[in-house]
Coordinates of C-alpha atoms and ligand atoms in Angstrom, one line a residue:
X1 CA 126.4 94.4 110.6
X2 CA 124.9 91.9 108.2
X3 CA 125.9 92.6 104.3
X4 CA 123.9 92.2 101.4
X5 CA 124.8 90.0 98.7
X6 CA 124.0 92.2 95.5
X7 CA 126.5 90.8 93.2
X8 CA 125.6 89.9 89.4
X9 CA 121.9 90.7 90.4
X10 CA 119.7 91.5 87.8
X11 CA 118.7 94.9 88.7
X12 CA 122.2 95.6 89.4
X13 CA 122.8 99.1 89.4
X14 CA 120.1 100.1 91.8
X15 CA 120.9 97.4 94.4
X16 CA 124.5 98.2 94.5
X17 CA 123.2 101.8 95.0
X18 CA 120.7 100.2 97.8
X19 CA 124.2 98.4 99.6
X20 CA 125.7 101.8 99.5
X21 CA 123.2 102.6 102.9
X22 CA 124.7 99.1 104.2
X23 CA 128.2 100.7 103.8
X24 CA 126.8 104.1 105.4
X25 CA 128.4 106.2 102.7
X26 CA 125.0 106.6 101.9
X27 CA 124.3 108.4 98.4
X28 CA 120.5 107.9 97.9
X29 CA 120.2 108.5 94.1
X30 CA 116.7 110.3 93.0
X31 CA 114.8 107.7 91.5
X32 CA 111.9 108.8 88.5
X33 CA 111.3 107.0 85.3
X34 CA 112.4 109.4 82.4
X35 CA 110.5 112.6 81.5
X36 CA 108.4 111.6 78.9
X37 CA 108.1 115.8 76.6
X38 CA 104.7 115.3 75.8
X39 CA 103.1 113.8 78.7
X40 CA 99.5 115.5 79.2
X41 CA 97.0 115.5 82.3
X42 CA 95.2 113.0 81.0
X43 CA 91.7 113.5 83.0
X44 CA 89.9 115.6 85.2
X45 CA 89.4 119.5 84.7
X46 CA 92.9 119.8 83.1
X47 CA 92.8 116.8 80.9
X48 CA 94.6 117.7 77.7
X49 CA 96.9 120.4 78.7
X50 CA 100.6 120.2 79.4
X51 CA 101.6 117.4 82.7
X52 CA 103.0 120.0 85.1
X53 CA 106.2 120.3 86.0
X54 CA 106.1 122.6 88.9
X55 CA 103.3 122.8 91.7
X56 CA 100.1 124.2 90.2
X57 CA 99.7 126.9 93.1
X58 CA 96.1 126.3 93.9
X59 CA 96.7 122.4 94.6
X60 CA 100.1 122.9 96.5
X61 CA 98.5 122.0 99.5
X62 CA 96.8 119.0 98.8
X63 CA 99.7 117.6 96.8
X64 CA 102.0 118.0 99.7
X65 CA 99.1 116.1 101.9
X66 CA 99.0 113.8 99.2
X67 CA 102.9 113.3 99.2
X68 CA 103.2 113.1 103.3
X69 CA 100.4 110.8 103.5
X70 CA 102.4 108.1 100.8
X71 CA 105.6 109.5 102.3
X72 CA 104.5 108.4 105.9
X73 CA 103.3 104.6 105.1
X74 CA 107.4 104.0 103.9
X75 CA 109.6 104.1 106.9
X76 CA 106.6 102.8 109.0
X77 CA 106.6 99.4 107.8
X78 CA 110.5 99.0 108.3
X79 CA 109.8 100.9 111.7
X80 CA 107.1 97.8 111.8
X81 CA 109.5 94.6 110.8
X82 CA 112.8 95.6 112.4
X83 CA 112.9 93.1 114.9
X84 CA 112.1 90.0 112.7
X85 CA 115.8 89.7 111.2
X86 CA 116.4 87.8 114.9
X87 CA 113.3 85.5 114.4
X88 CA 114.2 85.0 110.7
X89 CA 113.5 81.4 109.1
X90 CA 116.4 81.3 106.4
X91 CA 119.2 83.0 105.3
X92 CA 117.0 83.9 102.1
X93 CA 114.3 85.3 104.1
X94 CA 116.7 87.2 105.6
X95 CA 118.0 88.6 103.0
X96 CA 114.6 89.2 101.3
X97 CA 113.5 91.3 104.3
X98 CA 116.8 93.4 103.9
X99 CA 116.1 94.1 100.4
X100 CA 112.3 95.0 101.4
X101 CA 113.6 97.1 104.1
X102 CA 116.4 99.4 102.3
X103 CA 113.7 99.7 99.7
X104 CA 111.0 101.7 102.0
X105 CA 113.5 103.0 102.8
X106 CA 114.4 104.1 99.8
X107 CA 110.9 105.1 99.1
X108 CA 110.7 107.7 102.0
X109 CA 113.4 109.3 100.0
X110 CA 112.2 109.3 97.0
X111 CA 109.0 111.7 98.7
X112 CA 111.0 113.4 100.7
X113 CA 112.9 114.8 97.4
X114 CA 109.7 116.0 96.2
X115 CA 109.1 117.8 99.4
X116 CA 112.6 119.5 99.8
X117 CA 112.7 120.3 95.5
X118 CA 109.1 121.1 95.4
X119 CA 107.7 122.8 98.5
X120 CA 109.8 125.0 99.9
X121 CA 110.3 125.7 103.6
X122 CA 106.8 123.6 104.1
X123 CA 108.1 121.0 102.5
X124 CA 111.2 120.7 104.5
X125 CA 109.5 121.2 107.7
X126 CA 106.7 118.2 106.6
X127 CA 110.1 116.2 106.3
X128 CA 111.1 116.2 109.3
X129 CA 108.0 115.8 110.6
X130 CA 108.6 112.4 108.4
X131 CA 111.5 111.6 110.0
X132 CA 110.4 112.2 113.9
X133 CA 106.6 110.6 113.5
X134 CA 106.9 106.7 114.7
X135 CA 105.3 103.7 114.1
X136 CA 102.9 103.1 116.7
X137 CA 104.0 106.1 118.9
X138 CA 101.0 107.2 121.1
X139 CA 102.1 110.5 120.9
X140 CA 103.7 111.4 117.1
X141 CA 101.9 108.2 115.7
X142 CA 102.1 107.5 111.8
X143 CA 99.6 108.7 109.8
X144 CA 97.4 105.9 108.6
X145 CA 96.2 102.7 111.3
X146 CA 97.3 100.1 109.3
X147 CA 100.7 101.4 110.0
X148 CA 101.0 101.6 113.5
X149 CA 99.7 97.9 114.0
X150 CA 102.8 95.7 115.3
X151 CA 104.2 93.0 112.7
X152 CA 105.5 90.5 115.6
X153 CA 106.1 87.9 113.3
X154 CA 107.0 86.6 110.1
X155 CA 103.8 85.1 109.3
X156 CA 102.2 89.0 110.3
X157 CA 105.6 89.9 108.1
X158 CA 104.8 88.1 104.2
X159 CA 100.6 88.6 105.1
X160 CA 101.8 92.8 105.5
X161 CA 103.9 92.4 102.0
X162 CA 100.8 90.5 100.2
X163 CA 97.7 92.5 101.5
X164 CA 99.5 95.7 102.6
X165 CA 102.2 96.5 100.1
X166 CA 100.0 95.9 97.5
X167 CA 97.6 98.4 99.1
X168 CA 100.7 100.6 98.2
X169 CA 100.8 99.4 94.9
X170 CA 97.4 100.3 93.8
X171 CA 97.5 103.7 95.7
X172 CA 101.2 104.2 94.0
X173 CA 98.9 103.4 90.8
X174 CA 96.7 106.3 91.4
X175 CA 99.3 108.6 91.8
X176 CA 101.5 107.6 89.1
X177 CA 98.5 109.2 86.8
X178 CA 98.7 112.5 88.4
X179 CA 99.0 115.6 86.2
X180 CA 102.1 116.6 88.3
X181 CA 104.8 115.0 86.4
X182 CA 107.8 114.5 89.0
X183 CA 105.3 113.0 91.3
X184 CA 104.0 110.2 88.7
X185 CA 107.6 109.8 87.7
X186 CA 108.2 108.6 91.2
X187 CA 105.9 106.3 91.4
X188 CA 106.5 104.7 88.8
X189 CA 109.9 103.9 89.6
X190 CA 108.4 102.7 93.1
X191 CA 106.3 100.7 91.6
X192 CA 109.1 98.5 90.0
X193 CA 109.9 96.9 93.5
X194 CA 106.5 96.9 94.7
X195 CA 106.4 94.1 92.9
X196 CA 109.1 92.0 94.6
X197 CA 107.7 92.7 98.2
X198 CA 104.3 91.7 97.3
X199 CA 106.1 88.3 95.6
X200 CA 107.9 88.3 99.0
X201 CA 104.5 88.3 101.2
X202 CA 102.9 85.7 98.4
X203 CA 105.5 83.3 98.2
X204 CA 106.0 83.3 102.4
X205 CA 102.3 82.5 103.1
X206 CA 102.3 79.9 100.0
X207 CA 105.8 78.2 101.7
X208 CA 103.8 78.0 105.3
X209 CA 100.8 76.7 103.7
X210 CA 102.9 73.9 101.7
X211 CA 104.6 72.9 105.1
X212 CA 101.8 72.9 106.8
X213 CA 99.6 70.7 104.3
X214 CA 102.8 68.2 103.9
X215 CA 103.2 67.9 107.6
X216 CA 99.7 67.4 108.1
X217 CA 99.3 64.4 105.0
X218 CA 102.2 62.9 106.3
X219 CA 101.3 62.5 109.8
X220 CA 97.1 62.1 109.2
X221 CA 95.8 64.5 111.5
X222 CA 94.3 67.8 110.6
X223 CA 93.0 69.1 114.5
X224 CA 94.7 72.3 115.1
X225 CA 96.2 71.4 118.5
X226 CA 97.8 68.0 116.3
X227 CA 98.9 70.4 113.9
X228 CA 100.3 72.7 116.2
X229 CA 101.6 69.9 118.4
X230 CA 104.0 69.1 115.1
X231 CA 105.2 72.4 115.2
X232 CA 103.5 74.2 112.0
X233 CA 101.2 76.9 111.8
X234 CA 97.4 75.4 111.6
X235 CA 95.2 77.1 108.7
X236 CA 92.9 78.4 110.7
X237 CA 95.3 80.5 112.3
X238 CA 96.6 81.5 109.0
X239 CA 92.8 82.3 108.1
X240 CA 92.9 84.6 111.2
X241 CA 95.8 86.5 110.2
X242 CA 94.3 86.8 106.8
X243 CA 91.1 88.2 108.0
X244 CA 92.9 90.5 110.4
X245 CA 95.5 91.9 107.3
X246 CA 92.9 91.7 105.0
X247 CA 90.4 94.2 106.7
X248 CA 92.7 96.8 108.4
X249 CA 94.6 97.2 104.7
X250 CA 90.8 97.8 103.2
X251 CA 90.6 100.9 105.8
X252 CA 93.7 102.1 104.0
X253 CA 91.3 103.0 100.8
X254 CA 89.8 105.7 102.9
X255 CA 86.2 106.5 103.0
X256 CA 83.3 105.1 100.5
X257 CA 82.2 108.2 99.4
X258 CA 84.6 111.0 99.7
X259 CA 84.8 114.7 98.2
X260 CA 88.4 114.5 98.9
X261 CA 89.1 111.7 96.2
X262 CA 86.4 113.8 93.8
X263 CA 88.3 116.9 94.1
X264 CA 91.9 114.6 93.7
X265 CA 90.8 113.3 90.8
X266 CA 88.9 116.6 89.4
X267 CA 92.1 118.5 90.1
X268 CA 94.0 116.2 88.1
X269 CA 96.2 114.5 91.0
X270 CA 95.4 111.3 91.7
X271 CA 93.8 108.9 89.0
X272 CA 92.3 105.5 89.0
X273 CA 94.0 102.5 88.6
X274 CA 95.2 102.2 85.2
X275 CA 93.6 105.3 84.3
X276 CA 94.6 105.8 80.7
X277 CA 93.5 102.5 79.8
X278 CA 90.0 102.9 81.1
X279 CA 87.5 103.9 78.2
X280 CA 85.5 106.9 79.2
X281 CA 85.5 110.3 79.8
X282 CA 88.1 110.5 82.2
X283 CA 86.0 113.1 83.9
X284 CA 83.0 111.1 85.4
X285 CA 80.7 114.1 85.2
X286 CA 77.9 111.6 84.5
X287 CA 78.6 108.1 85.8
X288 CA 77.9 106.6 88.5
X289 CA 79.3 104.0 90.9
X290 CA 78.0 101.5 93.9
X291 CA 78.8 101.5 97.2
X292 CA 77.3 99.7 100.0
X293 CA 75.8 100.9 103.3
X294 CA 74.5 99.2 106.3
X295 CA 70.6 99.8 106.6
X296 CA 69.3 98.8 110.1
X297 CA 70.0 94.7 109.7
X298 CA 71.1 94.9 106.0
X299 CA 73.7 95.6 104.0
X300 CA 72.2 97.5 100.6
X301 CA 74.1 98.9 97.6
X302 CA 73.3 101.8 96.3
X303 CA 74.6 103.9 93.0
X304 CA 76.3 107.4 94.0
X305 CA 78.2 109.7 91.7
X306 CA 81.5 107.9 90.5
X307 CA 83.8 110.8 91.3
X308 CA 82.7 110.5 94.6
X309 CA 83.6 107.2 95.0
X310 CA 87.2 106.8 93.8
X311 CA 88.2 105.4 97.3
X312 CA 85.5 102.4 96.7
X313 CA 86.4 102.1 93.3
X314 CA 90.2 101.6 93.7
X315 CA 89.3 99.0 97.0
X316 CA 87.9 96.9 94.4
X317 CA 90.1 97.2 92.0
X318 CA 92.6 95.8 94.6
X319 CA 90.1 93.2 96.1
X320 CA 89.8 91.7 92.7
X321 CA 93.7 91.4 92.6
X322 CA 93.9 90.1 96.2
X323 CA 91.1 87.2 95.5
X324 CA 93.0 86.1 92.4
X325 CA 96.3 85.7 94.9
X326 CA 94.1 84.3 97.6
X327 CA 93.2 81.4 94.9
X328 CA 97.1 80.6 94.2
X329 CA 97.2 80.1 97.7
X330 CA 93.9 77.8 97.7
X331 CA 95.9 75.6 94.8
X332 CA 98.2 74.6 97.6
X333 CA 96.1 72.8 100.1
X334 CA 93.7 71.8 96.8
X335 CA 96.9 69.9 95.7
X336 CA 97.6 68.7 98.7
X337 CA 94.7 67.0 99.2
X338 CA 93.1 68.7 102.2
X339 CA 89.6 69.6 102.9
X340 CA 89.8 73.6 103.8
X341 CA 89.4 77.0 102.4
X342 CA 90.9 80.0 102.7
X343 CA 88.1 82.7 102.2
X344 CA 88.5 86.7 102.3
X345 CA 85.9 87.6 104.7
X346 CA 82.9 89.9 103.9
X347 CA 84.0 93.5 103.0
X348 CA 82.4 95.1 105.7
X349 CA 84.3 92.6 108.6
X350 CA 86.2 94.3 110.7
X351 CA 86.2 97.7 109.1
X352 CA 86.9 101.2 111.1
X353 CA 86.4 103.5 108.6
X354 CA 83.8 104.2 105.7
X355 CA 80.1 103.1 105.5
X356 CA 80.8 99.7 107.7
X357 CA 82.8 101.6 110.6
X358 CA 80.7 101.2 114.0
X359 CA 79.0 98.3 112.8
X360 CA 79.6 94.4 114.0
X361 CA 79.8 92.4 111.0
X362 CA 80.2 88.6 110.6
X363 CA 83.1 87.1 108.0
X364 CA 79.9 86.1 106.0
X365 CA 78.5 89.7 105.8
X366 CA 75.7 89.2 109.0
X367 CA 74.7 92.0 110.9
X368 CA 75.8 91.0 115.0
X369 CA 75.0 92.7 118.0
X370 CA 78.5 94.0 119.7
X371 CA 78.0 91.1 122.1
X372 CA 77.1 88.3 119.3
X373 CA 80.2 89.8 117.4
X374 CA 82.8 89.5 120.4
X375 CA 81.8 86.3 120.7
X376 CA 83.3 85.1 118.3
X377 CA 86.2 87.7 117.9
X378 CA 88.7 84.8 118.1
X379 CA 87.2 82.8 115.8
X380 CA 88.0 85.4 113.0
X381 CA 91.1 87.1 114.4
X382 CA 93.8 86.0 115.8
X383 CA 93.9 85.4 120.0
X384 CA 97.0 86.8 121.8
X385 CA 97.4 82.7 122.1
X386 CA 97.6 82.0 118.7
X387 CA 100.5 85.5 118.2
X388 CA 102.1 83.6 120.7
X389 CA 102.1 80.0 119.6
X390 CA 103.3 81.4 116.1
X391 CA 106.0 83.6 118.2
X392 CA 107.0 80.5 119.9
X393 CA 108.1 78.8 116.6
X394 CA 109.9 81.9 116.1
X395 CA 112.2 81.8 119.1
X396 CA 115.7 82.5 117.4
X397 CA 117.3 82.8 113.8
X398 CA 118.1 79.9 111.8
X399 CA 121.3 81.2 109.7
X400 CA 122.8 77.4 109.0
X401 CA 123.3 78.0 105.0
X402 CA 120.5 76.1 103.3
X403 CA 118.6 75.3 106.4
X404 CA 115.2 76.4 106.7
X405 CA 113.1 77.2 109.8
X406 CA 110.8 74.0 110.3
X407 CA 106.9 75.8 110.3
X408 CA 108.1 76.7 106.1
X409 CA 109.1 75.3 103.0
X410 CA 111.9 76.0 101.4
X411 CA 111.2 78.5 98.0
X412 CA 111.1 76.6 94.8
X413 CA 114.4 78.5 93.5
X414 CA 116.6 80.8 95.2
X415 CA 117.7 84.8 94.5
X416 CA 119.1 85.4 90.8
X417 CA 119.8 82.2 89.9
X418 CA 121.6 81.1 93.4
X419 CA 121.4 78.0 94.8
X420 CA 119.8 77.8 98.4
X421 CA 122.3 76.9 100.0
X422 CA 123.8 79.9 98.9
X423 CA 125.3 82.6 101.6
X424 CA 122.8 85.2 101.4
X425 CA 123.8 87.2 104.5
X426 CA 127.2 87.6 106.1
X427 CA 127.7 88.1 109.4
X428 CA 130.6 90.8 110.4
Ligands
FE2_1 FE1 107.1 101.4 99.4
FE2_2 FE1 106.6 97.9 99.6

């Protein structure tokens, strides 16, 4: 079995903890961030009293829904990239999709605590309900779409960390508000290495793009099949997978308008994002929020109560975040020289749940016909030819220290101050 290399890392502590799984004498510690005495629900009904420390029993059963549904996305996306450690480009990527790995894993934990301190006999039962549900399992599925989609690839791989961890970042967000204390102290500690798998998913893409652009300047050519012919990944098949991450992670927001985000929020269990910064009320009795809906062959926006619309709210929130990565990515080919763009496609692209579900919208936001759309289905998303042209670069591990897979760039620096060359992984 491969070993990590966790020695005079910066976040020490935990990661030698996280290499204790490696070792199988396994001794998950309990992650939260410290009980702060005087924390308060801080909106909804119950803003101003006491942050509880025990399930409130009227909202036990949506806070263990709550927990599952989190709890489910963890293991699912290791259950999703298992296989890529044989395809992997680098030692350090290797090694980066080990520390991703053991820390979903560690996540699952972390909820499944809560359910076994928390809940009772439910709460155990709902855990091993955890433990038995798999990724794209026709019959004990996961619980959300996005996570029983394959991630055959390590293109599919760092496009999952940008657009779909950070999904879990924002909905980690929400939850780190909630009135029930142990709960936000959880996320909060999650939230600390969200941060590294979404850099993980940014910097992979940017690396492709970057070998992709210098491979295409230094050779002229900028046809896909020259491209491809070179052996990199074309940018409009990166484009694809971006429009294909891109709109299944918006279905992870949940529905436009929904009275189960009002009531979370009411209740006091799931915030917004950055909820005690926001200036008002922190009830929303009064305000009210847009949302869009398809109208025969338009799309209009209309205003609906904001606590009804937490769901749309908090997609935007994370769209703005996404665009501003989207632009860092942009920068690359912009640098390089080379006449393309990388867009995020219209909102309503591609969507199977909330107000744009059922309908057959272009990347620009037009109205199709199922017949017009499917037409161009392979324009937008990626073909089962171009999964397997980018699987065919992927044939076999490259594990040489310092070498690095030919479709990506090297990273501008390695892991804690190591060099690349460095031995990231040992092989047992
Ligand atoms: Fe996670
Ligand atoms: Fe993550």
């Amino acid at each position: 079995m491969a070993k990590l290399d966790f020695h005079s890392s910066q976040r020490g502590r935990r990661q030698r903890r996280a290499q204790s799984l490696w070792n199988r004498r396994a001794r998950w510690g309990i992650f939260l961030q410290p009980r702060d005495e005087k924390r308060q629900v801080n909106f909804g009904i119950h803003k101003g009293q006491p942050a509880w420390q025990d399930v409130p029993g009227e909202y036990r059963s949506i806070l263990r829904r709550i927990i599952v549904t989190q709890g489910d996305t963890e293991p699912a996306s290791v259950e999703q990239q298992k296989m890529l450690g044989l395809s992997c480009p680098s030692l350090y990527d290797l090694r980066n999709i080990f520390q991703v790995n053991v820390e979903e894993g560690r996540h699952l934990w972390a909820m499944v605590y809560l359910l076994h301190r928390y809940f009772g006999r439910d709460g155990r039962e709902e855990a091993e309900s955890l433990l038995a549900r798999r990724s794209g399992d026709t019959d004990n599925p996961r619980i959300l779409g996005a996570f029983n989609e394959p991630t055959p690839d390590w293109l599919a791989f760092y496009m999952f960390t940008f657009f779909t961890d950070r999904d879990g970042k924002f909905q980690l967000c929400a939850l780190a508000e909630s009135g029930f204390d142990p709960l936000a102290r959880t996320c909060r500690f999650m939230l600390t290495e969200e941060a590294h798998h979404m850099f993980v998913g940014e910097s992979g893409v940017s690396r492709i793009i970057q070998r992709t652009c210098e491979v295409m300047k230094e050779n002229k050519v900028d046809a896909p099949s020259d491209v491809r012919a070179l052996g990199v990944i074309d940018l409009q098949t990166i484009q694809r997978y971006l429009n294909f991450h891109y709109s299944v992670t918006l279905d992870l927001y949940g529905s436009d308008v929904s009275s189960n985000a009002a009531n979370y929020y009411t209740s006091g269990l799931k915030g917004r994002f950055r909820e005690t910064k926001l200036e008002d009320d922190h009830t929303l009795r009064d305000a009210m929020y847009p949302v869009s809906e398809v109208v025969g062959d338009k799309i209009n926006t209309k205003q609906v109560p904001a606590l009804t619309a937490l769901n749309e709210r908090l997609r935007d929130d994370y769209i703005e975040e996404i665009q501003a990565g989207v632009d860092r990515w942009q920068r690359v080919i912009d640098e390089a020289g080379i006449p393309f763009r990388l867009t995020l496609p219209h909102k309503g692209f591609h969507r199977e749940i909330g107000n744009f579900a059922g309908h057959f919208i272009s990347t620009t936001g037009e109205i199709l016909t199922e017949e017009q759309w499917r037409s161009h289905e392979f324009e937008w998303l990626p073909s089962p030819k171009d999964y397997s042209y980018v699987q065919s670069l992927m044939s076999g591990r490259v594990a040489e220290l310092g070498k690095f897979a030919n479709w990506i760039a090297p990273p501008v620096k390695g892991v804690n101050g190591k060099p690349l060359d460095f031995q990231y992984v040992r092989f047992n």
